[in-house]
Amino acid sequence: MRRTPVPQFMDFHDDLKLPKEAVDQIAQDAKDRKTDEFGVRQIELFHNAEGKVYCLLDAPDADAVRHHHAALGLQCGDVNEVSQLQ
């Protein structure tokens, strides 16, 4: 039986200065393949010291990504479904 791949989404935060502890926790959750109650799993987090943050997530849909961020008390801008190079 073939599994249907879970869609991947990327969102951007223009000014989200994350403390090292938060980045470390997100990295550990990604490594552990932790999925939240909305079916969202962090794949990667790209950030810089200026607070520019891109989140790459597995999620059932864009609304799940928005709920994931809201539960963390974060505003979520545009959410875009992405695909990988094959």
Coordinates of C-alpha atoms in Angstrom, one line a residue:
M1 CA 0.0 0.0 0.0
R2 CA 1.4 3.4 -1.0
R3 CA 1.2 6.3 1.4
T4 CA -0.1 9.6 0.0
P5 CA 2.6 12.2 0.7
V6 CA 1.7 15.0 3.2
P7 CA 1.7 18.4 1.6
Q8 CA 4.5 20.8 2.6
F9 CA 4.1 24.5 3.3
M10 CA 6.4 27.4 3.9
D11 CA 5.5 30.6 5.8
F12 CA 7.5 33.7 6.5
H13 CA 7.8 35.8 9.7
D14 CA 9.3 39.3 9.0
D15 CA 10.2 40.1 12.6
L16 CA 10.4 37.1 14.9
K17 CA 13.6 37.1 16.9
L18 CA 13.7 33.6 18.4
P19 CA 15.7 32.9 21.5
K20 CA 18.3 30.1 21.2
E21 CA 16.2 27.8 23.4
A22 CA 13.2 28.1 21.1
V23 CA 15.4 27.3 18.0
D24 CA 16.9 24.3 19.9
Q25 CA 13.4 23.0 20.8
I26 CA 12.1 23.4 17.3
A27 CA 15.2 21.6 16.0
Q28 CA 14.6 18.7 18.5
D29 CA 10.9 18.5 17.6
A30 CA 11.9 18.3 13.9
K31 CA 14.5 15.6 14.6
D32 CA 11.9 13.6 16.7
R33 CA 9.3 14.0 13.9
K34 CA 6.9 15.5 16.4
T35 CA 3.4 16.3 15.1
D36 CA 1.1 18.6 16.9
E37 CA -2.7 18.3 17.4
F38 CA -3.3 20.0 14.0
G39 CA -1.3 17.4 12.1
V40 CA 1.6 19.8 11.6
R41 CA 5.2 18.8 11.7
Q42 CA 8.2 21.1 11.6
I43 CA 10.7 20.0 8.9
E44 CA 13.1 23.0 8.9
L45 CA 13.4 26.5 10.2
F46 CA 15.5 29.1 8.5
H47 CA 16.3 32.2 10.5
N48 CA 18.7 35.0 10.9
A49 CA 19.7 37.5 13.6
E50 CA 17.4 40.2 12.1
G51 CA 14.3 38.2 12.9
K52 CA 13.6 36.9 9.4
V53 CA 12.2 33.4 9.8
Y54 CA 10.9 30.8 7.2
C55 CA 9.1 27.7 8.5
L56 CA 9.0 24.6 6.4
L57 CA 6.2 22.3 7.6
D58 CA 4.3 19.1 6.8
A59 CA 0.6 19.8 7.2
P60 CA -2.7 18.6 6.0
D61 CA -3.6 22.1 4.7
A62 CA -2.7 25.8 5.0
D63 CA -5.4 26.3 7.7
A64 CA -3.6 23.7 9.9
V65 CA -0.4 25.7 9.6
R66 CA -2.3 28.9 10.7
H67 CA -3.8 27.0 13.7
H68 CA -0.3 25.7 14.6
H69 CA 1.1 29.2 14.7
A70 CA -1.9 30.6 16.6
A71 CA -1.6 27.9 19.3
L72 CA 2.0 29.2 19.8
G73 CA 0.8 32.8 20.0
L74 CA 2.4 33.7 16.7
Q75 CA 0.9 35.6 13.8
C76 CA 1.2 33.8 10.5
G77 CA 1.5 35.6 7.2
D78 CA 1.2 34.0 3.8
V79 CA 1.3 30.2 3.8
N80 CA 2.4 28.7 0.5
E81 CA 2.3 25.0 -0.5
V82 CA 5.7 24.0 -1.9
S83 CA 7.2 21.0 -3.7
Q84 CA 10.7 19.6 -3.8
L85 CA 13.1 19.1 -6.6
Q86 CA 13.1 15.5 -7.6

